[in-house]
Coordinates of N, CA, C and O in Angstrom, one line a residue:
X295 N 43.9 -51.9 -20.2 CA 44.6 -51.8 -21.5 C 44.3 -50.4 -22.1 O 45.4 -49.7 -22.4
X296 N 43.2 -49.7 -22.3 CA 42.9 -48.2 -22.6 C 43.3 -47.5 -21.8 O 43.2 -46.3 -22.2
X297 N 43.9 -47.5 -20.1 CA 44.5 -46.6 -19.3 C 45.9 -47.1 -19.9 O 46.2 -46.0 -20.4
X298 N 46.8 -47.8 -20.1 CA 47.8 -48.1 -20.8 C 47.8 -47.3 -21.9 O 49.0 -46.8 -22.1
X299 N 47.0 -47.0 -22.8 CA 46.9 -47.3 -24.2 C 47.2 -45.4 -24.1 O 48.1 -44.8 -24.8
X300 N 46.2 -44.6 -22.9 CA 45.6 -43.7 -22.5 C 46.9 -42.4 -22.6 O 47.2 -41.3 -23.1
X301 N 47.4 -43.5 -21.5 CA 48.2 -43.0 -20.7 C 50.3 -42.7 -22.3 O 51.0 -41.7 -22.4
X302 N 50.4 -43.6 -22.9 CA 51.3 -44.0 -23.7 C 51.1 -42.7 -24.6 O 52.0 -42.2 -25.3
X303 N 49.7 -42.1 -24.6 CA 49.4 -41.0 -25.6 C 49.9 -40.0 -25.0 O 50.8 -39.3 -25.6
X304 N 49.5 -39.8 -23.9 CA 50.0 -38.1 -22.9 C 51.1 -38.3 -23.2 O 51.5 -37.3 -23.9
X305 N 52.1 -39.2 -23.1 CA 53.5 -39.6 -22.9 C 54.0 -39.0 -24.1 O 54.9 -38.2 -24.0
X306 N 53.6 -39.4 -25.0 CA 54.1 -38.6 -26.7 C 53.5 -37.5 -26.8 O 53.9 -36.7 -27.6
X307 N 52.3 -37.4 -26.1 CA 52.6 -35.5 -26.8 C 52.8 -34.6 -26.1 O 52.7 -33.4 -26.5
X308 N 53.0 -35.2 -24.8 CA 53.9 -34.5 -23.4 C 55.6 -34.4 -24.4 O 56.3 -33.4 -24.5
X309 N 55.8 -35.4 -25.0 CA 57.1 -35.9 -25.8 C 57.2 -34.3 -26.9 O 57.9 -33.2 -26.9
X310 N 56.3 -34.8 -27.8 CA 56.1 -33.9 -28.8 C 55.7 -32.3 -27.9 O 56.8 -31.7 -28.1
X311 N 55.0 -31.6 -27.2 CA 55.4 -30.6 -26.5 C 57.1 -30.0 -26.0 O 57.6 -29.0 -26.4
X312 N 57.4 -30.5 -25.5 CA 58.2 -30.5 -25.2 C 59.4 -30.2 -26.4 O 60.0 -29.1 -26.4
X313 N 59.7 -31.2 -27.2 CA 60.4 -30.8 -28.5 C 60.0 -29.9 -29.5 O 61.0 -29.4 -30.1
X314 N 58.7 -29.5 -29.9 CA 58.0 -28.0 -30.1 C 59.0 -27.2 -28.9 O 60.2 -26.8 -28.9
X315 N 58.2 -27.2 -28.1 CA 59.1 -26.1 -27.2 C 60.5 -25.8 -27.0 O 60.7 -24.7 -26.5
X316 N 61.9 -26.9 -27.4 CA 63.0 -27.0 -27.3 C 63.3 -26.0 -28.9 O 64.0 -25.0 -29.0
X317 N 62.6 -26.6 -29.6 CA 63.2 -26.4 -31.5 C 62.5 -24.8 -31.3 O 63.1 -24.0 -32.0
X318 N 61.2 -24.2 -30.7 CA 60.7 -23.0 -30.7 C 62.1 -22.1 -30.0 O 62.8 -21.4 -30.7
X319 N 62.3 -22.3 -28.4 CA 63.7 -21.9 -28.2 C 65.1 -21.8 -28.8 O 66.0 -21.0 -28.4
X320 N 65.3 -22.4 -29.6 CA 66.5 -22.9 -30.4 C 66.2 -21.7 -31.5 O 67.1 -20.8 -31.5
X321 N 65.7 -21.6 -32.0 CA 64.9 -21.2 -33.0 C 64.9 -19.6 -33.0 O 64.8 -18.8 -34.0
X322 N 64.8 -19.2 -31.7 CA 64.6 -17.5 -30.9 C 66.1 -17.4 -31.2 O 66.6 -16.7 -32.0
X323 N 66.8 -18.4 -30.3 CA 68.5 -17.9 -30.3 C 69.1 -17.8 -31.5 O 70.1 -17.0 -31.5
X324 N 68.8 -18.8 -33.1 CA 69.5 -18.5 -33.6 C 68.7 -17.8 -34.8 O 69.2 -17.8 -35.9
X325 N 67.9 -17.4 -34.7 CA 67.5 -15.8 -35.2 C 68.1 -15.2 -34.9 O 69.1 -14.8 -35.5
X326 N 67.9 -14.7 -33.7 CA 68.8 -13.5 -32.9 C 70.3 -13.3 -33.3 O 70.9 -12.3 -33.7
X327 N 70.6 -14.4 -33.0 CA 72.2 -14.5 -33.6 C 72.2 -14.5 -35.1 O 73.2 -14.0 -35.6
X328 N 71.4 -15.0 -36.0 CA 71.5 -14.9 -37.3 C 71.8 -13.3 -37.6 O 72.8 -12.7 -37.9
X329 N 70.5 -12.9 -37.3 CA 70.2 -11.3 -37.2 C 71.1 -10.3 -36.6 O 71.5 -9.2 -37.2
X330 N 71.4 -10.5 -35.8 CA 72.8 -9.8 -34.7 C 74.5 -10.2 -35.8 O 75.4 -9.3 -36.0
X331 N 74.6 -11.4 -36.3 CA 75.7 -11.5 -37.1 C 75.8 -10.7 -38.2 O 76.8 -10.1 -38.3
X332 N 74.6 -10.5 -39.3 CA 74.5 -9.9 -40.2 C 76.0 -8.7 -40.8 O 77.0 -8.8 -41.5
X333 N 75.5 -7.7 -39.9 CA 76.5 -6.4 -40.0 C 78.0 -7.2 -39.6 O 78.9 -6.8 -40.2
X334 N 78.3 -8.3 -38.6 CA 79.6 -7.9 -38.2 C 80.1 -8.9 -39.3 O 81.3 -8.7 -39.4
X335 N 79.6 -9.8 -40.0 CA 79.9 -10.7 -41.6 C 80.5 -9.9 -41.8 O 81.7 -9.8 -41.4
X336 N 79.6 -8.8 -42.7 CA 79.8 -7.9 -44.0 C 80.8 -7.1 -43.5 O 81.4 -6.7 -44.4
X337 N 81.4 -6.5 -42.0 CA 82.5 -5.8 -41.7 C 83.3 -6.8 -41.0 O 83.9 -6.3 -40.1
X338 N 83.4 -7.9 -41.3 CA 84.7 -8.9 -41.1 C 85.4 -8.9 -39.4 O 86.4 -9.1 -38.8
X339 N 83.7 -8.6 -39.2 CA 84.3 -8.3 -37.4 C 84.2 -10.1 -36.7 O 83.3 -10.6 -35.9
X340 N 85.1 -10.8 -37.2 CA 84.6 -12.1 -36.2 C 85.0 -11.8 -34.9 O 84.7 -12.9 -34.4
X341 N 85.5 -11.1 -34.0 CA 85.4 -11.2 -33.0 C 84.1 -11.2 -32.2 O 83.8 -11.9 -31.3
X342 N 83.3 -10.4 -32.7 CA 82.6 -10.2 -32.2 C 81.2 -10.9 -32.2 O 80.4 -11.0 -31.2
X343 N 81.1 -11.5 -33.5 CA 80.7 -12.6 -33.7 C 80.9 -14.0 -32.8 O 79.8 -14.4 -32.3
X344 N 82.1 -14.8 -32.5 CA 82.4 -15.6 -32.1 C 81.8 -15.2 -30.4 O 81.6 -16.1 -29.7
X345 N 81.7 -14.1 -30.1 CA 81.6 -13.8 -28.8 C 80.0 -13.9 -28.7 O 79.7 -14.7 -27.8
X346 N 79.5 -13.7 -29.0 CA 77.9 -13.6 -29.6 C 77.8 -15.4 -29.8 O 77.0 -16.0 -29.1
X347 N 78.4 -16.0 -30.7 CA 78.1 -17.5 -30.2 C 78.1 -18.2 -29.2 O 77.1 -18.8 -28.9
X348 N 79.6 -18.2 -28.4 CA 79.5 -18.4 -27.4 C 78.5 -18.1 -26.1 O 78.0 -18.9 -25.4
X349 N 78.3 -16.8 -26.0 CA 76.9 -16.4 -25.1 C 76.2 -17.3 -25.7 O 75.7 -18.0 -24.8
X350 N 75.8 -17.7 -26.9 CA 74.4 -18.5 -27.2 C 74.6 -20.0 -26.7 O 73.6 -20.7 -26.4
X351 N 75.6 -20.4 -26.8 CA 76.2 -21.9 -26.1 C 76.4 -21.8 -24.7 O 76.7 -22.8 -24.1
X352 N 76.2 -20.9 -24.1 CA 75.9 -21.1 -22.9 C 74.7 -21.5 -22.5 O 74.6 -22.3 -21.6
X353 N 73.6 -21.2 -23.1 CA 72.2 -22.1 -23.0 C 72.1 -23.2 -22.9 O 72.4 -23.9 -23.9
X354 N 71.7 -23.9 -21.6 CA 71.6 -24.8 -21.4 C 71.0 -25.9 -22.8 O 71.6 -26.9 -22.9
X355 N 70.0 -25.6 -23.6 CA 69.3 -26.0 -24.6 C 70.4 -26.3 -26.0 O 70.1 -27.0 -27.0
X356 N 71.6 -25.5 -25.8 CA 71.7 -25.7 -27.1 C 73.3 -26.4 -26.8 O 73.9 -26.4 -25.8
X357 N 73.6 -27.1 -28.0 CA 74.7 -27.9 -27.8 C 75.8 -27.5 -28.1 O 76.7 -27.6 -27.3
X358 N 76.0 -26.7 -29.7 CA 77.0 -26.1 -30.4 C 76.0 -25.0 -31.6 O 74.8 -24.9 -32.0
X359 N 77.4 -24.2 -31.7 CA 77.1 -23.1 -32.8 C 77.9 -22.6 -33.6 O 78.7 -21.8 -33.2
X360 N 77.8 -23.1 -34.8 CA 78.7 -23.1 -36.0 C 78.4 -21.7 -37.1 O 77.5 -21.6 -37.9
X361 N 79.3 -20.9 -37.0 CA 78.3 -19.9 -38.0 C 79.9 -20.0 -39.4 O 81.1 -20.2 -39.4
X362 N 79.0 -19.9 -40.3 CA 79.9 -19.6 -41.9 C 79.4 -18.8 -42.6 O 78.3 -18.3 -42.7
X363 N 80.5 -18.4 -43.2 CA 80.7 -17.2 -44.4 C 79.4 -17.7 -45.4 O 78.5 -18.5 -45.2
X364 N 79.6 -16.9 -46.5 CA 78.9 -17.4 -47.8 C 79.4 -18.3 -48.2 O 78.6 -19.2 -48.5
X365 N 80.8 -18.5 -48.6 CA 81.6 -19.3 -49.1 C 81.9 -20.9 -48.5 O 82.5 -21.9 -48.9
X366 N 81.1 -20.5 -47.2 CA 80.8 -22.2 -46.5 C 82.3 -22.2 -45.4 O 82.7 -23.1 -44.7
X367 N 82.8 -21.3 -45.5 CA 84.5 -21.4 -45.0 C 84.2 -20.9 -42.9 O 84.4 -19.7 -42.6
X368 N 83.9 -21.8 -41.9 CA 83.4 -21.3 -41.0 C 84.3 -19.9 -40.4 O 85.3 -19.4 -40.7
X369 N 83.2 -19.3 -39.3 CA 84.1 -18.1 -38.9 C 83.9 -18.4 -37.2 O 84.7 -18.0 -36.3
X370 N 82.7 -19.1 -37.0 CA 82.7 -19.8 -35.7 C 82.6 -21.1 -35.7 O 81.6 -21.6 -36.2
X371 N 83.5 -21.8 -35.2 CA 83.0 -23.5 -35.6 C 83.3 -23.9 -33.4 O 84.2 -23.7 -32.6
X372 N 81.5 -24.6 -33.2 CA 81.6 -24.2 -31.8 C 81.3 -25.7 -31.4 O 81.1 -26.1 -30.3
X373 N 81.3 -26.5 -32.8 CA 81.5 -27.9 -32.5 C 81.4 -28.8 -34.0 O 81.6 -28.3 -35.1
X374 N 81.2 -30.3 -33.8 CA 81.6 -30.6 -35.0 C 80.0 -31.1 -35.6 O 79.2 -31.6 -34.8
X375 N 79.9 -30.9 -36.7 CA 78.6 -30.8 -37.3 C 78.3 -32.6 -37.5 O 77.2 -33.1 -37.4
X376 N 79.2 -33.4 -37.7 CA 79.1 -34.8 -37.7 C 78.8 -35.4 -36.8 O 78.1 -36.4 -37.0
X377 N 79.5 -34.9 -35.2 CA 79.0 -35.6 -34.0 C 77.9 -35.4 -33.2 O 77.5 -35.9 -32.2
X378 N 77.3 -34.4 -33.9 CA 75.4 -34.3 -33.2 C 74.7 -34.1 -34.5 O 75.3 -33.6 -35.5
X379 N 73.3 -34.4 -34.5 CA 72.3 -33.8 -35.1 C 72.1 -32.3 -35.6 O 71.6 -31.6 -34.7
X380 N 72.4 -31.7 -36.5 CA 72.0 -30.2 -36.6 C 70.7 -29.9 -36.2 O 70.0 -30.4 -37.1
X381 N 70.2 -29.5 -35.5 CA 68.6 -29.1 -35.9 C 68.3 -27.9 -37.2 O 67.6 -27.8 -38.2
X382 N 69.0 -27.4 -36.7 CA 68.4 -25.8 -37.1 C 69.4 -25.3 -38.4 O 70.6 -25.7 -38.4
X383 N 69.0 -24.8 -39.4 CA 70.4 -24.5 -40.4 C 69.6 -22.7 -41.0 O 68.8 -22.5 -41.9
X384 N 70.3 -21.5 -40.1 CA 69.5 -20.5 -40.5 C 70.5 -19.5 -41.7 O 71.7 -19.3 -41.7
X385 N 69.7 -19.1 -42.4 CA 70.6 -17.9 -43.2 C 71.0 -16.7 -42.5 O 70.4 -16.2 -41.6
X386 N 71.9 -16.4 -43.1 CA 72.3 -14.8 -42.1 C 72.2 -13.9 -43.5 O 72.8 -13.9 -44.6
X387 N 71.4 -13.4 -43.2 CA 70.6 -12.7 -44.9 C 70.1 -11.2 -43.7 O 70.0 -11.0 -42.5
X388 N 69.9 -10.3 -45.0 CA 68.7 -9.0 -44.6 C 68.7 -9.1 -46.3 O 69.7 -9.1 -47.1
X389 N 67.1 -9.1 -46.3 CA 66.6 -8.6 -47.8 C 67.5 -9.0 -49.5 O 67.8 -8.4 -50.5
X390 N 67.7 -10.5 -48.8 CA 67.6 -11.4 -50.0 C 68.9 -11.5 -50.2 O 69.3 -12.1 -51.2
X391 N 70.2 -10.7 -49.1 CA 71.8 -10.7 -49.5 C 72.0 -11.8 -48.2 O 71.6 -11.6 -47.1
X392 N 72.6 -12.8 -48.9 CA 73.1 -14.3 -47.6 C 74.4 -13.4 -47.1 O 75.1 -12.8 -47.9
X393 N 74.6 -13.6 -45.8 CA 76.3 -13.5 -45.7 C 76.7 -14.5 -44.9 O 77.5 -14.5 -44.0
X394 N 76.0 -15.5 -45.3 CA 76.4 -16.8 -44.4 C 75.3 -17.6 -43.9 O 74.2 -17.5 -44.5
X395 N 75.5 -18.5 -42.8 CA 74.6 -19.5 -42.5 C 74.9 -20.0 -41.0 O 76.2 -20.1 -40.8
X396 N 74.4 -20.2 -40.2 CA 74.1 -20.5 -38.8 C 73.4 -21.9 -38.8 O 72.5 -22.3 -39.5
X397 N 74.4 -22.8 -37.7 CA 74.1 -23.9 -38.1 C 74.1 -24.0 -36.5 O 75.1 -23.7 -35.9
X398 N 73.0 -24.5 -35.7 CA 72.8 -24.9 -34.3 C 72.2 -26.0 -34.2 O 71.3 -26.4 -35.0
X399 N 72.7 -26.6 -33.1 CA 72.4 -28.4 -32.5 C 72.0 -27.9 -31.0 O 72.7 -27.4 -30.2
X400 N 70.6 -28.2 -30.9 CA 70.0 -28.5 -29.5 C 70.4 -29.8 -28.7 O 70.6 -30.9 -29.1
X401 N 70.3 -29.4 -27.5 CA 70.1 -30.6 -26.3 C 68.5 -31.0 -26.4 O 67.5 -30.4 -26.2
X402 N 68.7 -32.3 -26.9 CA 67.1 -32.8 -26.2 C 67.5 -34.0 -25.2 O 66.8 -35.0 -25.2
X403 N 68.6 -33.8 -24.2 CA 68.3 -34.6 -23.3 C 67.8 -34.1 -22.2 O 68.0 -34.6 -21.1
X404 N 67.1 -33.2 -22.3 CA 66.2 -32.6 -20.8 C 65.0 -33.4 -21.5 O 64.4 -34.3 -20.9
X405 N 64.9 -33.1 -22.6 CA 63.5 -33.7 -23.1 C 64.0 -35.4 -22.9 O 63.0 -36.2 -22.8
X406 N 64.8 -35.8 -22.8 CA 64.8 -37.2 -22.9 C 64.4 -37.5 -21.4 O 63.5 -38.4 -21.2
X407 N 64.9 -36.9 -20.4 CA 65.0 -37.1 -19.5 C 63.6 -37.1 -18.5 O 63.1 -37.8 -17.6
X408 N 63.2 -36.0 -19.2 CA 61.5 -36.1 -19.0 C 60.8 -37.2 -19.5 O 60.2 -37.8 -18.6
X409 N 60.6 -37.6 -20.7 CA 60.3 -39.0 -20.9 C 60.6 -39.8 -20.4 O 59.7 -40.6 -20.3
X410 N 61.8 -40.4 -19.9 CA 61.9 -41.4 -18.6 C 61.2 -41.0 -17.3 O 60.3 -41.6 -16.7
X411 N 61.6 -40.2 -17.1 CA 60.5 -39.9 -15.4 C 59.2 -40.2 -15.7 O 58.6 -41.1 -15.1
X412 N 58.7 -39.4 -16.9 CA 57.1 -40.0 -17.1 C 57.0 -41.3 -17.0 O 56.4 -41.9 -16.1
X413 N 57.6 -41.7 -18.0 CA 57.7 -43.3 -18.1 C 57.8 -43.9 -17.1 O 57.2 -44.9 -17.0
X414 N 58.8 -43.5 -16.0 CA 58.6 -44.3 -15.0 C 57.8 -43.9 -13.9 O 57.9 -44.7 -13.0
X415 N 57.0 -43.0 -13.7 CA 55.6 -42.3 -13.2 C 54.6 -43.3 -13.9 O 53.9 -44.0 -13.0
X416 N 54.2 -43.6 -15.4 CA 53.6 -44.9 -15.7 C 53.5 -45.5 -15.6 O 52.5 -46.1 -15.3
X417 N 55.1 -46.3 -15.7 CA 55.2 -47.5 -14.8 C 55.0 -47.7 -13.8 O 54.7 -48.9 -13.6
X418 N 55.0 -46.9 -12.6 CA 54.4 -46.9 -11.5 C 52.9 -47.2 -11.0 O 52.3 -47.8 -10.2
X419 N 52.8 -46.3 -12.1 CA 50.9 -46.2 -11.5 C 50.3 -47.4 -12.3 O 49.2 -47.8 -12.1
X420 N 51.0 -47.8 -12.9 CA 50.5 -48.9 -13.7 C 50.6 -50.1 -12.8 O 49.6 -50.9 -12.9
X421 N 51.5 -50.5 -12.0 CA 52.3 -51.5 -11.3 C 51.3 -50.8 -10.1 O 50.7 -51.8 -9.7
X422 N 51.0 -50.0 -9.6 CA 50.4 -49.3 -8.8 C 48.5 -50.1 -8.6 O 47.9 -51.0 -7.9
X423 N 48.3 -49.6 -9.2 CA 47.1 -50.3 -10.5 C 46.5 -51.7 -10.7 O 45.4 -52.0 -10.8
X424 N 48.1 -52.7 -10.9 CA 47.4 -53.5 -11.2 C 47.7 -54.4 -9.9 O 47.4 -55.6 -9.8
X425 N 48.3 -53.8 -8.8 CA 48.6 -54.6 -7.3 C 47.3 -54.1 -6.4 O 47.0 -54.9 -5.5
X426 N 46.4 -52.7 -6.7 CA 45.1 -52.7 -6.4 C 44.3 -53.1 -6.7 O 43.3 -53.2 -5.9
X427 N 44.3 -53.5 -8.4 CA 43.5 -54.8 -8.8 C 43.4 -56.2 -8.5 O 42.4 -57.0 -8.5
X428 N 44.9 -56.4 -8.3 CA 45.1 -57.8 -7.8 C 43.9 -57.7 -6.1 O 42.9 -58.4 -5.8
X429 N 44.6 -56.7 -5.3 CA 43.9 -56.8 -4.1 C 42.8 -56.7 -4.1 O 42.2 -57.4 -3.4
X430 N 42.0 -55.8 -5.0 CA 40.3 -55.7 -5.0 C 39.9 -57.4 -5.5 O 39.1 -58.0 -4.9
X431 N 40.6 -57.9 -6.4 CA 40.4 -59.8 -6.6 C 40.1 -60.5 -5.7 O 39.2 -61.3 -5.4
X432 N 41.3 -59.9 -5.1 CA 41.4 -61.0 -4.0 C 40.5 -60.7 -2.8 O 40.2 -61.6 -2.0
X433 N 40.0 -59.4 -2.7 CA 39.2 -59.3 -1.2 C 37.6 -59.7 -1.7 O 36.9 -60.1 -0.8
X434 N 37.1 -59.6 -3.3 CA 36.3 -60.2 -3.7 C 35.8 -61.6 -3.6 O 34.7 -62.1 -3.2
X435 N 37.0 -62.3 -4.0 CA 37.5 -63.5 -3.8 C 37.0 -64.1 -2.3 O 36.2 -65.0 -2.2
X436 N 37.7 -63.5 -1.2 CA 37.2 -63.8 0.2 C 35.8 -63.6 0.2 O 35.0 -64.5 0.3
X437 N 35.3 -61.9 0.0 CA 33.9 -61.7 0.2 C 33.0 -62.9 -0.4 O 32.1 -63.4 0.4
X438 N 33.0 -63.4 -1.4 CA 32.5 -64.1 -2.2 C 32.3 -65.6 -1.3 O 31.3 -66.3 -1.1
X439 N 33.4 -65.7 -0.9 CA 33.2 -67.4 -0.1 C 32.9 -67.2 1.2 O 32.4 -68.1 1.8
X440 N 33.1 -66.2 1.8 CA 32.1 -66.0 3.2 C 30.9 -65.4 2.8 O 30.2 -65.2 3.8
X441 N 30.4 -65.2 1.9 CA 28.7 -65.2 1.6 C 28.6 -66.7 1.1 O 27.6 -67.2 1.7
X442 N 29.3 -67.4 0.2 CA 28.9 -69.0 0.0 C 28.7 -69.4 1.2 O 27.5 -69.3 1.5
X443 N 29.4 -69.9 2.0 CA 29.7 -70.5 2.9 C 28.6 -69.9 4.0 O 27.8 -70.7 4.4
X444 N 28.5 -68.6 4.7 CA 26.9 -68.2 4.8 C 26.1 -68.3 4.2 O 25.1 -67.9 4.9
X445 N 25.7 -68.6 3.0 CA 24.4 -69.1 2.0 C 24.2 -70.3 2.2 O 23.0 -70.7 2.4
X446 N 25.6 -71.3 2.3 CA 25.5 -72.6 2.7 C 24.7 -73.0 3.9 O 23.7 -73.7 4.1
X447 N 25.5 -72.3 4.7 CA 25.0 -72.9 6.2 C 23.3 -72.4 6.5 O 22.4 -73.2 6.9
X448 N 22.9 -70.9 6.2 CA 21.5 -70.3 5.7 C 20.4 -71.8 5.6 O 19.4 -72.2 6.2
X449 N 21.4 -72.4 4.4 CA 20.3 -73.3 3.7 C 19.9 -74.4 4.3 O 18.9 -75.1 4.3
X450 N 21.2 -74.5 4.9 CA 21.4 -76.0 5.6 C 20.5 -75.9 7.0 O 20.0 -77.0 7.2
X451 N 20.3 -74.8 8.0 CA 19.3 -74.4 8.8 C 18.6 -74.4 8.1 O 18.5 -75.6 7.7
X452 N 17.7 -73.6 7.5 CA 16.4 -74.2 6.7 C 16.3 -75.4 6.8 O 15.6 -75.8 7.7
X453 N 17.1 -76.3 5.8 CA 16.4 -77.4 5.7 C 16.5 -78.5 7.5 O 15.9 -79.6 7.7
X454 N 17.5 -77.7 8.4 CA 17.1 -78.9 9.6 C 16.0 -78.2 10.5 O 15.5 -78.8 11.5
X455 N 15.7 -76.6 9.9 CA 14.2 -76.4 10.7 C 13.0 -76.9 9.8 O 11.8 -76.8 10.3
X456 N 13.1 -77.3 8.7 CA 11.7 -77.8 8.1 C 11.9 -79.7 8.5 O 11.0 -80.4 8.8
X457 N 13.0 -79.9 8.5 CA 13.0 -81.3 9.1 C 12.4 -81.5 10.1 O 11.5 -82.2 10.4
X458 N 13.2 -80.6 10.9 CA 12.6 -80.5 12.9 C 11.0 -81.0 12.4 O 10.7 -82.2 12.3
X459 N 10.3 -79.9 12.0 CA 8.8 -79.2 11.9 C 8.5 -80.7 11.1 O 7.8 -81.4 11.7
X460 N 8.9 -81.1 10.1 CA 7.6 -81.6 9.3 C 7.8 -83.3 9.8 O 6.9 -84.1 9.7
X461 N 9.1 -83.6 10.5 CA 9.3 -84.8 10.8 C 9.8 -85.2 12.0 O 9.4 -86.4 12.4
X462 N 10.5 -84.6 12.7 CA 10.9 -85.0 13.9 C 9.7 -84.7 15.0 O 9.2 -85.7 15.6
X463 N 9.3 -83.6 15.4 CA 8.0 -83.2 15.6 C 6.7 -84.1 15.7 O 5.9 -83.9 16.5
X464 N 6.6 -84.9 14.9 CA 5.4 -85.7 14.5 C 5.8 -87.1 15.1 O 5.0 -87.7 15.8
X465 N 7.4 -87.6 14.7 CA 7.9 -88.3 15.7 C 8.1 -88.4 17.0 O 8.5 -89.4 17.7
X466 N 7.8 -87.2 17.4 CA 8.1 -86.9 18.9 C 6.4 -87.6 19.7 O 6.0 -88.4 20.5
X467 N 5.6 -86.6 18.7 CA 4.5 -86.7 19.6 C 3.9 -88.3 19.3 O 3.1 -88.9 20.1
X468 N 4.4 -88.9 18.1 CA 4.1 -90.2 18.1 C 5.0 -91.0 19.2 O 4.5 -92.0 19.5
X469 N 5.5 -90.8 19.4 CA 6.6 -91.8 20.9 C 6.2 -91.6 22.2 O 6.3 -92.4 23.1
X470 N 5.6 -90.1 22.1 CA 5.3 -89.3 23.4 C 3.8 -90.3 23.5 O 3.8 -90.8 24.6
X471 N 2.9 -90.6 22.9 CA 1.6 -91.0 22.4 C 1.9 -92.6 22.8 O 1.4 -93.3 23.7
X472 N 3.2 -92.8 21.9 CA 3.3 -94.6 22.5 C 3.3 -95.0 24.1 O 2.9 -96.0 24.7
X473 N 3.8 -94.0 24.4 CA 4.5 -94.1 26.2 C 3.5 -93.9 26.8 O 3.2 -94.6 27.8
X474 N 2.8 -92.7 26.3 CA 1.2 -92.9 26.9 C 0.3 -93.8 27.2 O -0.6 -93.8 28.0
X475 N 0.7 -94.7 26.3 CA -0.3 -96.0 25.9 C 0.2 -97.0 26.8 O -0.6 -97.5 27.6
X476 N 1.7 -97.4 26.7 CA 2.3 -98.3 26.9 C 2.1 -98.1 28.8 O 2.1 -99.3 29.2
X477 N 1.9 -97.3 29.7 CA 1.7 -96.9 30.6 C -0.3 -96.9 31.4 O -0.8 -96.5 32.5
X478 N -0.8 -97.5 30.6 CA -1.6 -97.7 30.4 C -3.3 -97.1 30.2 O -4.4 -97.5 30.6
X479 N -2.7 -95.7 29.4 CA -3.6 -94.5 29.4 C -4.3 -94.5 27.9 O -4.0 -93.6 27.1
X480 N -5.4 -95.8 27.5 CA -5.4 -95.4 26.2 C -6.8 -94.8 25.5 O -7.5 -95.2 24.6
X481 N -6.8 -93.6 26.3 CA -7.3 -92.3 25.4 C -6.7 -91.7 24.6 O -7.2 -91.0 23.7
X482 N -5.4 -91.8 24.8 CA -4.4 -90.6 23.9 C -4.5 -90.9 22.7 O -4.3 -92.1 22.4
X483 N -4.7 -89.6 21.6 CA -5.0 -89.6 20.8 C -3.9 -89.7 19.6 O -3.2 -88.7 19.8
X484 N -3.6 -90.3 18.8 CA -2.3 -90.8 18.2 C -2.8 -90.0 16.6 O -2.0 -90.0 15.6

């Protein structure tokens, strides 16, 4: 249960790593691009902008990238803000003037995807685990009844060598004694 219990913890903050690490990457690109947009806002260059998004959508990590004016009116729309999660919502500012806003949605299905393989690496070793438990049972199990069953029989000799000795023995030499007698030798000492 605490290797279960153990193990369920690495899993989440293998989990939580991992999404630190996705939203830390996400996070580089759309700085960069916040920052890199700046100048081409205020000179009304969306080309060049839109081109600069798209490079950033090619990242495997990120899903879409939406960048807008001040006025909220987009100038790249690189997907739809309703059909995923936003993560990230950055300003496109230098020194306190907005000229817009960057709006990026990561992939966390690499991260999802890693949490199932774990998960099923646990499940394994777990199922792994408790079929070497089952077997260490069961070879206990045998060990256990071939020492009974050698303890048994141990005892059971003991008790037909103290029989021999304290009774049959005494019977012998008393018969052996009679036949002596009966033969007609009666010195023998009984």
């Amino acid at each position: 249960d605490d290797f279960i219990r153990q193990l369920k913890i690495i899993q989440r903050e293998e989990q939580n790593v991992l999404a630190e690490s996705l939203k830390s990457k996400g996070r580089t690109i759309a700085d960069n691009l916040a920052h890199n947009s700046y100048d081409n806002i205020k000179n009304f260059d969306y080309d060049t902008i839109g081109e600069m998004a798209e490079t950033a959508q090619k990242d495997p990590a990120v899903v879409f990238v939406n960048i807008k004016d001040k006025t909220g009116r987009y100038i790249f729309h690189g997907g739809k803000e309703n059909s995923v999660h936003i993560d990230l919502i950055i300003p496109i500012a230098q020194n306190k003037d907005i000229a817009g806003s960057l709006e990026i949605a990561l992939d966390d299905s690499s991260i999802n995807m890693k949490v199932k393989n774990a998960s099923r690496r646990i499940n394994n070793a777990i199922s792994e685990s408790v079929e070497e438990t089952d077997q260490a049972v069961k070879d206990m199990m045998l060990i256990t009844c071939f020492t009974a069953v050698f303890g048994i029989l141990l005892i059971c000799g003991i008790i037909y060598l103290i029989f021999t000795v304290t009774i049959t023995r005494p019977l012998q030499k008393l018969r052996d004694s009679a036949d002596t007698i009966a033969k007609g030798d009666f010195n023998t000492e009984i």
